[in-house]
mmCIF file of C-alpha atoms in Angstrom:
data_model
loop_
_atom_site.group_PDB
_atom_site.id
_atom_site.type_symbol
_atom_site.label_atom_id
_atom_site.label_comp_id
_atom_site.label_asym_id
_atom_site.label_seq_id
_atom_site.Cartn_x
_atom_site.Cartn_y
_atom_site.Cartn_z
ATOM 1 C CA UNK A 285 -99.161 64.506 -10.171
ATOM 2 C CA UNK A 286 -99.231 68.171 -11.891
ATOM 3 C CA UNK A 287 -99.435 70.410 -8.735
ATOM 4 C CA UNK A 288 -102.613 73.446 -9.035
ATOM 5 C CA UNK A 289 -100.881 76.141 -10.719
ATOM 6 C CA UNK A 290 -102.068 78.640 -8.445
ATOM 7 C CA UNK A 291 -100.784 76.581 -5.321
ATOM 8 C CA UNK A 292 -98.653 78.029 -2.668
ATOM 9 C CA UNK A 293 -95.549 75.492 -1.223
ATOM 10 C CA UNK A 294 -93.376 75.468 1.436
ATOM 11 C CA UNK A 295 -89.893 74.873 0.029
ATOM 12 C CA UNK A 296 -86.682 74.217 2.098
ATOM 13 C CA UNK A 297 -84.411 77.732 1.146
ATOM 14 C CA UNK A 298 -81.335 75.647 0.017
ATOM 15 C CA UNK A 299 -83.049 73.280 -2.844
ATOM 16 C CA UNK A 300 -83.896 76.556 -4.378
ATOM 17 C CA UNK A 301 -81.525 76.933 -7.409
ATOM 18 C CA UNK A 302 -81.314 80.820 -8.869
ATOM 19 C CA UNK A 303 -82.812 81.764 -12.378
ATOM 20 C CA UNK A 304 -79.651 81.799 -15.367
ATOM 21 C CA UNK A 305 -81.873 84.049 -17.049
ATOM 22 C CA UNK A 306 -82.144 86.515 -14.104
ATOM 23 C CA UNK A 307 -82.050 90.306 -15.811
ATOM 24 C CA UNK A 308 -80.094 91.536 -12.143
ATOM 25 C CA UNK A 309 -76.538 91.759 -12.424
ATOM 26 C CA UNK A 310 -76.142 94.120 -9.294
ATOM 27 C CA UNK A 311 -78.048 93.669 -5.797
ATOM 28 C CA UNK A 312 -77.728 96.872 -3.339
ATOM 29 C CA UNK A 313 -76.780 94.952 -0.176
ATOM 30 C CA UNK A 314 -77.958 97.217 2.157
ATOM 31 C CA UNK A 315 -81.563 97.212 0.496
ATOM 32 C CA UNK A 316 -81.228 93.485 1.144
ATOM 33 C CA UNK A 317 -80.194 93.454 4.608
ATOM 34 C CA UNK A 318 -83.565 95.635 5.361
ATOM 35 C CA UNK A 319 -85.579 93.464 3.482
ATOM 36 C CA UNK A 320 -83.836 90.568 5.053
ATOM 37 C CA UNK A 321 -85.370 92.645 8.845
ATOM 38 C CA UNK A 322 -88.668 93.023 7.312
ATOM 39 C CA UNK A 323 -89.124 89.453 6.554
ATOM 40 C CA UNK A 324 -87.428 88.622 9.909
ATOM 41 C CA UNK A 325 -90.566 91.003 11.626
ATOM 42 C CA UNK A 326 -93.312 90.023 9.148
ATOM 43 C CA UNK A 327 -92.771 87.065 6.655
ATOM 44 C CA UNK A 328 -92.091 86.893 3.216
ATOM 45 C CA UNK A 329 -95.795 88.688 1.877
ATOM 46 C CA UNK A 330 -95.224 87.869 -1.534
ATOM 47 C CA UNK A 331 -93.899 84.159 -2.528
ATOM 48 C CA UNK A 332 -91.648 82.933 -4.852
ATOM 49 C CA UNK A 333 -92.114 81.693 -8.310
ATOM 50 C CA UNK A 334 -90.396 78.666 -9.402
ATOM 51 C CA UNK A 335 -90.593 74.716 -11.425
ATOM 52 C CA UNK A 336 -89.835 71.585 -10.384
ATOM 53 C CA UNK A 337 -88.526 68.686 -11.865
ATOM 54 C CA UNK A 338 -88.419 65.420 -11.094
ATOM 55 C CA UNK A 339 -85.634 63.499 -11.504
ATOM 56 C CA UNK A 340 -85.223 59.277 -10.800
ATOM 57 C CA UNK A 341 -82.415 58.262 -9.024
ATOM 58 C CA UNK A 342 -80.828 54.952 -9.573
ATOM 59 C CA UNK A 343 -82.250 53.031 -6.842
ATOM 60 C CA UNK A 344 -86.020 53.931 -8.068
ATOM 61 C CA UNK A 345 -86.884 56.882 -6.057
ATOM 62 C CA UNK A 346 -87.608 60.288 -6.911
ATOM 63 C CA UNK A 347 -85.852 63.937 -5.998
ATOM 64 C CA UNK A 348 -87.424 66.955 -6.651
ATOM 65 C CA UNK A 349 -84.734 69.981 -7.922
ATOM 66 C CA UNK A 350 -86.327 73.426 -8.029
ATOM 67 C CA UNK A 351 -85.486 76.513 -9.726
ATOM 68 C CA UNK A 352 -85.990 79.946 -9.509
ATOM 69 C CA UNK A 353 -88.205 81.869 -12.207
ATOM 70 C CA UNK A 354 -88.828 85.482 -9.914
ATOM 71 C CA UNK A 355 -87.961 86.677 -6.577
ATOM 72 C CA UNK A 356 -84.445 86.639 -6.554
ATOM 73 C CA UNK A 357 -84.043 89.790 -4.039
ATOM 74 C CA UNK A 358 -86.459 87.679 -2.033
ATOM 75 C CA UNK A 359 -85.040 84.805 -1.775
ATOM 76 C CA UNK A 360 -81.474 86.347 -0.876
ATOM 77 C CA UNK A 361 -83.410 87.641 1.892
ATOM 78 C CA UNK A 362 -84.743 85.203 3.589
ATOM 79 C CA UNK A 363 -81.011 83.502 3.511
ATOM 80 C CA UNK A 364 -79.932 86.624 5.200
ATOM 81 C CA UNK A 365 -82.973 86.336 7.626
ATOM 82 C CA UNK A 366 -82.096 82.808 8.632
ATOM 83 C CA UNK A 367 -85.190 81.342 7.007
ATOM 84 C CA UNK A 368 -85.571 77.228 6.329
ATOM 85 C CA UNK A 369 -88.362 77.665 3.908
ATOM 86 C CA UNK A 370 -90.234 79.948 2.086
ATOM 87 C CA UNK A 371 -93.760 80.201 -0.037
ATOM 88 C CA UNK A 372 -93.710 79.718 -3.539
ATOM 89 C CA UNK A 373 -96.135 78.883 -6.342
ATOM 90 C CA UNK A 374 -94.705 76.525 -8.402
ATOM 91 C CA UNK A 375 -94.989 76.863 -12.243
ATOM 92 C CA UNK A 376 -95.651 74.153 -14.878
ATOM 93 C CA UNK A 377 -92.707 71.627 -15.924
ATOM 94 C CA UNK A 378 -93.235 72.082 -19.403
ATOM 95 C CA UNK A 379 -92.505 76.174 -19.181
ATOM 96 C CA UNK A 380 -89.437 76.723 -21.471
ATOM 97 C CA UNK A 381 -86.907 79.188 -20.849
ATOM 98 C CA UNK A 382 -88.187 81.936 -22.669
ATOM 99 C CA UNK A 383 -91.390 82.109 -20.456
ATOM 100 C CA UNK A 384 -88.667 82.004 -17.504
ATOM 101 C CA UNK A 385 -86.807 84.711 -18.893
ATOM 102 C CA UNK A 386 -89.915 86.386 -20.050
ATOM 103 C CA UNK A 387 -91.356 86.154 -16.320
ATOM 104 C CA UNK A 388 -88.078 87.166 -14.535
ATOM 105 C CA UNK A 389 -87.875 90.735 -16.387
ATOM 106 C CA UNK A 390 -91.262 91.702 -15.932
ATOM 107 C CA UNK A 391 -91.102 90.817 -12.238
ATOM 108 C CA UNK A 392 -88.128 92.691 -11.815
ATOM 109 C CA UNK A 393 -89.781 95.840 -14.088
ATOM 110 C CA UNK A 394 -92.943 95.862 -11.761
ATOM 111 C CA UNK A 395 -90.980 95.704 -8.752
ATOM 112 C CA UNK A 396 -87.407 97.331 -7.958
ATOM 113 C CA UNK A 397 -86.347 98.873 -11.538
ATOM 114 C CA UNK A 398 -83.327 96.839 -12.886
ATOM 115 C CA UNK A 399 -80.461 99.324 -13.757
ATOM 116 C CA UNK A 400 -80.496 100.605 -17.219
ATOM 117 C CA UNK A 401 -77.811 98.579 -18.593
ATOM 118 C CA UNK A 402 -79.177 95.012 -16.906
ATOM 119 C CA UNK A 403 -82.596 96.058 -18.969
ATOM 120 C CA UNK A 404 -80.670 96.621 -21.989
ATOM 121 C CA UNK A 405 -78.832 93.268 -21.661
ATOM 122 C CA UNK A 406 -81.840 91.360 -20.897
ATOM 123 C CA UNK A 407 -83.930 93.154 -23.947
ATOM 124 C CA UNK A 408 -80.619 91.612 -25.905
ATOM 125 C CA UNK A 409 -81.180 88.306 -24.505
ATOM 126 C CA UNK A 410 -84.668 88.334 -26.012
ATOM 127 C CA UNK A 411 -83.524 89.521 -28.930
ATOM 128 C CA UNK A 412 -80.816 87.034 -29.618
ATOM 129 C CA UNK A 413 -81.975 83.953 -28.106
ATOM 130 C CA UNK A 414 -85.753 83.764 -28.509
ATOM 131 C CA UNK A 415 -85.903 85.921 -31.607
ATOM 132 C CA UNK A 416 -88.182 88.662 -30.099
ATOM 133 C CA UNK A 417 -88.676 91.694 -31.951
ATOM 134 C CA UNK A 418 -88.456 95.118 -30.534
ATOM 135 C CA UNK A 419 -92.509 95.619 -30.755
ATOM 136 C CA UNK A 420 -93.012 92.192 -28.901
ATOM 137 C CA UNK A 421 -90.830 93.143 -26.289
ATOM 138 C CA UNK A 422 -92.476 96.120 -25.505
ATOM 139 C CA UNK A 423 -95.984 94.655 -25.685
ATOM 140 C CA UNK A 424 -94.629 92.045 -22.869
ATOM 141 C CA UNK A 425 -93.328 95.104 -20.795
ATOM 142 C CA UNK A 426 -96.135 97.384 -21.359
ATOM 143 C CA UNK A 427 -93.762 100.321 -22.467
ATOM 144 C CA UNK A 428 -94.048 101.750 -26.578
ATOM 145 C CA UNK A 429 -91.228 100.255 -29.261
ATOM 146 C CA UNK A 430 -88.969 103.458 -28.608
ATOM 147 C CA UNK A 431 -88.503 102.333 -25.255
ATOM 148 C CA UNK A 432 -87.098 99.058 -25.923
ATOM 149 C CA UNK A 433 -84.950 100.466 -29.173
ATOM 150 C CA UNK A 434 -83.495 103.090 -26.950
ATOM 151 C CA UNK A 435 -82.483 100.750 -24.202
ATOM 152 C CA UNK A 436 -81.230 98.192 -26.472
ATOM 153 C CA UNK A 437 -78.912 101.585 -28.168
ATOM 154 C CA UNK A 438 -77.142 101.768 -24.678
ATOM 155 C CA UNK A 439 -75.083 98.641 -25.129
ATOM 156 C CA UNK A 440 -73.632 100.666 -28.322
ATOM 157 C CA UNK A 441 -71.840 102.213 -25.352
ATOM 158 C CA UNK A 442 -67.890 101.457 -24.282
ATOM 159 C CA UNK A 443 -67.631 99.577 -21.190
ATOM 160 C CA UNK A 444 -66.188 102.438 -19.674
ATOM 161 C CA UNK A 445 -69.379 104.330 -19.562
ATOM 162 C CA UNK A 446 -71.174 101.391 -19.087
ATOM 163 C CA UNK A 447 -69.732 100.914 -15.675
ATOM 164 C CA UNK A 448 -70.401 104.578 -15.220
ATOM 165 C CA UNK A 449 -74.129 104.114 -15.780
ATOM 166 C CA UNK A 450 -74.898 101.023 -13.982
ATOM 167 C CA UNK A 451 -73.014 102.278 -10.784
ATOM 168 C CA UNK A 452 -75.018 105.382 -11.097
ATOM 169 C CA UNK A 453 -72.301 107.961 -11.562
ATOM 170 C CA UNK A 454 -74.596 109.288 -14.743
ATOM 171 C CA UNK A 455 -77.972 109.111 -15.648
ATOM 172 C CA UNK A 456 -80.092 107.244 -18.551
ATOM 173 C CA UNK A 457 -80.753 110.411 -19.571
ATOM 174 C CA UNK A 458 -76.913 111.679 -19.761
ATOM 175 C CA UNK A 459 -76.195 108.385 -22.083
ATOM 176 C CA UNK A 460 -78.810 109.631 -24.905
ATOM 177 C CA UNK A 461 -76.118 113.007 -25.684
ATOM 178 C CA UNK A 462 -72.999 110.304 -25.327
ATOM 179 C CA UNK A 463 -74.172 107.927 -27.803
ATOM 180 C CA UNK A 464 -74.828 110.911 -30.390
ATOM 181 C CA UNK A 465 -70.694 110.915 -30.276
ATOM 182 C CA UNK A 466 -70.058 107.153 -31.139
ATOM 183 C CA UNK A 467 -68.035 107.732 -34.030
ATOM 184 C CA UNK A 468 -65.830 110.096 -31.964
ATOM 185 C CA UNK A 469 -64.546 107.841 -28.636
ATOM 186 C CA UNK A 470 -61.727 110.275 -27.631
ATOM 187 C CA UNK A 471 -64.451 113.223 -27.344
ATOM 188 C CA UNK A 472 -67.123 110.244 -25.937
ATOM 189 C CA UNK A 473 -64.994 109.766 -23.695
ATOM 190 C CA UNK A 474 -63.608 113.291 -22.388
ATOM 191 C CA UNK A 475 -67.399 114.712 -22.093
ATOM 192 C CA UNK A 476 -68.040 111.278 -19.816
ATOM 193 C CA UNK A 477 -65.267 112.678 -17.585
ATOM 194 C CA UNK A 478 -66.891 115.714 -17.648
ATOM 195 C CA UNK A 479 -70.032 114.789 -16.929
ATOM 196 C CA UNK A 480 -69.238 112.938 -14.116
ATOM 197 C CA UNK A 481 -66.292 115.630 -12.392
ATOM 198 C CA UNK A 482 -68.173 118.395 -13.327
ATOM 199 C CA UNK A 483 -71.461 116.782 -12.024
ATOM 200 C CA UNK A 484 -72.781 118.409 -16.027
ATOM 201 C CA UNK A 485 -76.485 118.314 -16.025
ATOM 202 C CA UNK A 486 -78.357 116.919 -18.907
ATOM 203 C CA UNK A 487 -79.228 119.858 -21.103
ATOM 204 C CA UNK A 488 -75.721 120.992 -20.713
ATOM 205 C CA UNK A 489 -74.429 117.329 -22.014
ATOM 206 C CA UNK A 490 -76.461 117.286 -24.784
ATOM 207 C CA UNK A 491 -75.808 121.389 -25.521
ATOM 208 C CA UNK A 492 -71.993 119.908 -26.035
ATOM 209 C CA UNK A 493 -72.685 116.633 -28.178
ATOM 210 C CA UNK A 494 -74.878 119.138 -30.758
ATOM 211 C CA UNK A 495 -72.027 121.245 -30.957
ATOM 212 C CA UNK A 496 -69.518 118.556 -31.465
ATOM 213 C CA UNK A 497 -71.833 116.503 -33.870
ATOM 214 C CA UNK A 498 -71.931 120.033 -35.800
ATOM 215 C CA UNK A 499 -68.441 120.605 -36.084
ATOM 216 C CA UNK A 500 -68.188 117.388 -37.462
ATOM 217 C CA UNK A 501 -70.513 118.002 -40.180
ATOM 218 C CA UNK A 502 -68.789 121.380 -40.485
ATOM 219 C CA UNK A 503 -65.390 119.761 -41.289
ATOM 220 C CA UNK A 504 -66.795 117.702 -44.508
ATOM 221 C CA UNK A 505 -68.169 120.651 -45.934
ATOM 222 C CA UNK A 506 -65.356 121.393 -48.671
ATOM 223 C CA UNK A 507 -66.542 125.089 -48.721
ATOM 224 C CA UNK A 508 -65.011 125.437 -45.264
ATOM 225 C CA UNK A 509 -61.338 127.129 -45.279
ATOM 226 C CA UNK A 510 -59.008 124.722 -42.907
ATOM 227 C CA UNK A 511 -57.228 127.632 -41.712
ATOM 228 C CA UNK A 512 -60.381 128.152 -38.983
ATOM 229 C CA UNK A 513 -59.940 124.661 -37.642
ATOM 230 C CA UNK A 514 -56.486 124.931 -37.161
ATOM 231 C CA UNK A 515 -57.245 127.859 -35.228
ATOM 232 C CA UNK A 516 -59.881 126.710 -33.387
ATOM 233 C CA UNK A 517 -57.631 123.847 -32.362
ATOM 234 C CA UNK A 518 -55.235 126.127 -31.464
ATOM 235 C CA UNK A 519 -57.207 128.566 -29.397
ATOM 236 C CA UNK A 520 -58.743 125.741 -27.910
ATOM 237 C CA UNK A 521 -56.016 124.528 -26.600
ATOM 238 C CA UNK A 522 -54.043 127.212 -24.951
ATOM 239 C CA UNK A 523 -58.070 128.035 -23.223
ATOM 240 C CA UNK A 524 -58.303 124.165 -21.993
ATOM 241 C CA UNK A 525 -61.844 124.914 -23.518
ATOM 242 C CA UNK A 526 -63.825 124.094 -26.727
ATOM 243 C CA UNK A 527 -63.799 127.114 -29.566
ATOM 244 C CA UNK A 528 -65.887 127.584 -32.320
ATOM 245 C CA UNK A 529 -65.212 129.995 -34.542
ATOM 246 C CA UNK A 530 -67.572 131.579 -37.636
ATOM 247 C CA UNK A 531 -66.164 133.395 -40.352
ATOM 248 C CA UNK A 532 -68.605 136.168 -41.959
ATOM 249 C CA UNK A 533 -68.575 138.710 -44.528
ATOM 250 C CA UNK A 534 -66.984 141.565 -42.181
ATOM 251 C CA UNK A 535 -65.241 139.846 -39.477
ATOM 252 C CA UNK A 536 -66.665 136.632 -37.428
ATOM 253 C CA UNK A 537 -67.464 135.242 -34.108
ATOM 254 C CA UNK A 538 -65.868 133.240 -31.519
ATOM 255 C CA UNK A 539 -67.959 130.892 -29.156
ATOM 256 C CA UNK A 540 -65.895 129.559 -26.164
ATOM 257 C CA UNK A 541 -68.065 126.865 -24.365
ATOM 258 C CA UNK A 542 -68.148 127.178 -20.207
ATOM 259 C CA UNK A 543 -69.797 124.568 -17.760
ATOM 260 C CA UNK A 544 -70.209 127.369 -15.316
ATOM 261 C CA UNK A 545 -69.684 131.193 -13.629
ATOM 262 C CA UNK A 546 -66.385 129.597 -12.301
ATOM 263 C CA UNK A 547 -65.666 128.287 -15.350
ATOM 264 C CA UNK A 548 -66.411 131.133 -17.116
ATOM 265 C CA UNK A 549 -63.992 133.494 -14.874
ATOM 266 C CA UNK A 550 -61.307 131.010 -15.056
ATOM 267 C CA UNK A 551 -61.021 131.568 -19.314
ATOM 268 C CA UNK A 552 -61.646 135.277 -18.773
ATOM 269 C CA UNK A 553 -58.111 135.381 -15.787
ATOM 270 C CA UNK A 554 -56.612 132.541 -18.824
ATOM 271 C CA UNK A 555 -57.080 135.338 -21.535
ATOM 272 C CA UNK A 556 -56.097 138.477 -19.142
ATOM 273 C CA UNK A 557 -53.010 136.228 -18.668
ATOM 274 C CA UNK A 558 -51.583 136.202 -21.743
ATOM 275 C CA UNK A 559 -48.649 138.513 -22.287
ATOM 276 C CA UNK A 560 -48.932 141.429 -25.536
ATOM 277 C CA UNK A 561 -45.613 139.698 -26.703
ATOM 278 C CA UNK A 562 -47.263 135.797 -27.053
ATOM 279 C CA UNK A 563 -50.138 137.729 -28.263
ATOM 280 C CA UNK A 564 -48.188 139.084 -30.846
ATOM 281 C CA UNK A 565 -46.430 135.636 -32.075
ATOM 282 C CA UNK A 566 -49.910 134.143 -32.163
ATOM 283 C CA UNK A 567 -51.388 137.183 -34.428
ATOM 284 C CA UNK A 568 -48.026 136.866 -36.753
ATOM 285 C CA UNK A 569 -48.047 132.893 -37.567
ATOM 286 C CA UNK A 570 -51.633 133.380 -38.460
ATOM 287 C CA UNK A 571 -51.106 136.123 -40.870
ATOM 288 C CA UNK A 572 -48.012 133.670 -42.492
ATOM 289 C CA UNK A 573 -45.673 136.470 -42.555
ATOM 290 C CA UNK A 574 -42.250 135.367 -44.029
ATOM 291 C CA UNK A 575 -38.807 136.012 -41.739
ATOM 292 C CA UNK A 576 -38.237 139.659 -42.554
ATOM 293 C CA UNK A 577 -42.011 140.676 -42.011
ATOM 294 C CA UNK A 578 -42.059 138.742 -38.198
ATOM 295 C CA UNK A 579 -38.654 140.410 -37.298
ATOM 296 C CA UNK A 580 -40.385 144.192 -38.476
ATOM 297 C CA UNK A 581 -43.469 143.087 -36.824
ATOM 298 C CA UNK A 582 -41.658 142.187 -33.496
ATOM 299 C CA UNK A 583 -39.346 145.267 -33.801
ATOM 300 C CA UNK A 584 -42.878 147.362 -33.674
ATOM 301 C CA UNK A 585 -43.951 145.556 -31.252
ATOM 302 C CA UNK A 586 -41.546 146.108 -28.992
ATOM 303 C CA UNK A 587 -41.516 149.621 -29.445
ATOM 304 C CA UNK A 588 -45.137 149.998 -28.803
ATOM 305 C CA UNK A 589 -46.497 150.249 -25.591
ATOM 306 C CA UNK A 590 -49.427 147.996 -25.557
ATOM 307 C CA UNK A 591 -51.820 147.406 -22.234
ATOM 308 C CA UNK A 592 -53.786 143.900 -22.514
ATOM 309 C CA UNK A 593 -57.464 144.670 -22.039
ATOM 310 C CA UNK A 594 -59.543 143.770 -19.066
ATOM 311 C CA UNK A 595 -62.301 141.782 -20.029
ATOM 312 C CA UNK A 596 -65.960 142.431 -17.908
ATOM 313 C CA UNK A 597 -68.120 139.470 -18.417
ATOM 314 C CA UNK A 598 -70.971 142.344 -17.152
ATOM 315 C CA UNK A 599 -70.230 144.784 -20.304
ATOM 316 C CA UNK A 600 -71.196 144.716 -23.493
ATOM 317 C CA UNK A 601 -68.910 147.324 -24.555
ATOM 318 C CA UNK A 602 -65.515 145.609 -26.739
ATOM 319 C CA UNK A 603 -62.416 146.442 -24.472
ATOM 320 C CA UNK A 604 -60.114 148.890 -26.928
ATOM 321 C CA UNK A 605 -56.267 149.493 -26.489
ATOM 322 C CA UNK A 606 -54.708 152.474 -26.396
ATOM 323 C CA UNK A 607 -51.466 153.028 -28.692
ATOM 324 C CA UNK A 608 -48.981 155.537 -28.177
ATOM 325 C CA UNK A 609 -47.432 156.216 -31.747
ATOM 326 C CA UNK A 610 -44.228 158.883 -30.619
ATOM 327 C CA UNK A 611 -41.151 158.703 -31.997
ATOM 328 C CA UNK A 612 -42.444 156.425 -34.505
ATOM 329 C CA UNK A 613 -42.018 156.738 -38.606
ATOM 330 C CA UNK A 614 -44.529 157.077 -40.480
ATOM 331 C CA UNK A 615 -47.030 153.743 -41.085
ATOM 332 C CA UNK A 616 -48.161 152.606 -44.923
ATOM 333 C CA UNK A 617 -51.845 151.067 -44.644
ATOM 334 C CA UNK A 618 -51.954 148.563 -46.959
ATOM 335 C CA UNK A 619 -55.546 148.298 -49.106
ATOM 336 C CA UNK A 620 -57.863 146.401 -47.798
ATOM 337 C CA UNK A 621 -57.441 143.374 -50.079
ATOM 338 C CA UNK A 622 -54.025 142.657 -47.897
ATOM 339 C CA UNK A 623 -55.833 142.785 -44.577
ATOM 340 C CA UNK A 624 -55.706 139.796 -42.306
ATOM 341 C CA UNK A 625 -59.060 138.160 -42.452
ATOM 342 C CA UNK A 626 -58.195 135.845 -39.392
ATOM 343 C CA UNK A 627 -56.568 139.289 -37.024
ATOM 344 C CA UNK A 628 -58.423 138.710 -33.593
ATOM 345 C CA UNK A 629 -59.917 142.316 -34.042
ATOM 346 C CA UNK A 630 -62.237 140.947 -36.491
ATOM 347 C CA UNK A 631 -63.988 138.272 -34.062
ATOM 348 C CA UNK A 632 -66.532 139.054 -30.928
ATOM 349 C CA UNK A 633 -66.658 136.767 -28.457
#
């Protein structure tokens, strides 16, 4: 006999079996032990859903098996609460497992959010093994098609960052500026570790990506000279910081990218740092001078007493250096067809 489909059981704990199509990777244990001293105090309030089979033994009689559609957290519970049985309302035989599966992420999405990634997975499940498409999904779910195609565009992710998300060291809405840098996994990953060291918020993450996305588009453009990039990468890594430079009809612009004011003073005591002489070398092997020219330009150098500026971050005012030219021969200025395009003069940072 069909039991009413609206009928609440009693059903011994231990013939319960757990749902395989359960969404839930993850249960927070200590959430469970205080629902486990809530249902100790007051009952389980809201009971299980599950189906039962039938199954003949060999001697003629009849054993009921019963499995678990929703109420998983529940059900843990009352284990941990000592329980023997608990309500449920049992389901229809006949219900296949998509309606199970179908059942177990809404209850879960109504209830105690599932973690981003255990949505995305179970979204896939739909996907993959009951042929749903995205718009179906998100009728079932009540949330709009976007929804459902974003989550599903998390599991694009490396399981690295995966991890990161589902144990909560970022946020769903630090994964949208990550997955903008698929194509690029060493620079995925690197701004994960940031995000997570330098506790980066969102609008900073994604400030980053954009940047890194446009350099990328930067470096197809055959217009763009090659010579920048290299120095970029140089700059860049002598600062421990990303550098962008722009090249423009008089002169250019460097943009050095900072998380914070710490930051920020920690690139400005790098740069005070840096000795005229290494200065010098730098400024030289970007100009390509040949043997003889470096050995005149070092000679010059040394003989002119230079004084590394101090930079403010609170003035707007470019720091200037004082040269004292005594006892020095006569200088020919070359026209200004020979001057260095890339000297660090011609950039404002």
């Amino acid at each position: 006999m069909q039991p009413h489909h609206d009928s609440i059981f009693w059903i011994e704990v231990e013939k319960i079996k757990p749902n395989p199509f359960q969404p839930r990777r993850e249960f927070d244990q200590e959430k469970l032990a205080s629902l486990a001293e809530s249902i100790r105090q007051y009952g389980v309030l809201q009971p299980l859903v599950i189906t039962r089979r039938d199954i003949e033994k060999e001697d003629g009689g009849i054993i009921s098996e019963y499995e678990l559609i929703a109420g998983e957290r529940r059900l843990r519970a009352s284990k941990l609460a000592g329980l023997l049985q608990i309500p449920a309302v049992i389901r229809r035989e006949e219900d296949d497992d998509k309606v199970k599966l179908e059942i177990a992420i809404i209850e879960n999405l109504q209830r105690e959010d599932l973690s981003p990634i255990d949505r995305a997975r179970a979204f896939q499940r739909l996907v993959d093994d009951f042929r749903f498409k995205h718009i179906e999904i998100a009728k079932k779910v009540s949330k709009s098609r976007e929804y459902v195609s974003n989550s599903l565009r998390l599991l694009a992710l490396p399981e690295e960052i995966l991890n990161g998300l589902a144990a909560g060291n970022i946020s769903e809405g630090h994964a949208r500026p990550l997955m903008m840098l698929c194509d690029r996994p060493e620079e995925q990953s690197t701004l994960f570790k940031e995000i997570v060291f330098k506790h980066m918020t969102v609008r900073d993450a994604e400030s980053i990506a954009r940047r890194i996305a446009y350099d990328k588009v930067r470096k197809k453009d055959r217009f763009v000279d090659p010579e920048l990039f290299d120095l970029e990468e140089k700059l860049a890594d002598k600062l421990g910081a990303r550098v962008h430079i722009e090249r423009k009809q008089v002169g250019g612009k460097i943009t050095i990218d900072f998380t914070s004011i710490e930051n920020l003073q920690e690139l400005i005591d790098a740069m005070n740092k840096r000795e005229g002489e290494n200065l010098q070398k730098e400024h030289i092997s970007a100009m390509g001078l040949d043997e003889t020219e470096e050995e005149e330009a070092s000679f010059a150098q040394e003989n002119t007493p230079t004084e590394t500026p101090f930079i403010d971050v609170h003035s707007h005012e470019r720091p200037t250096e004082e040269v004292s030219h005594a006892h020095e021969e006569p200088v020919v200025v070359n026209d200004e067809d020979d001057e260095d395009l890339y000297a660090l003069h011609k950039f404002s940072l």
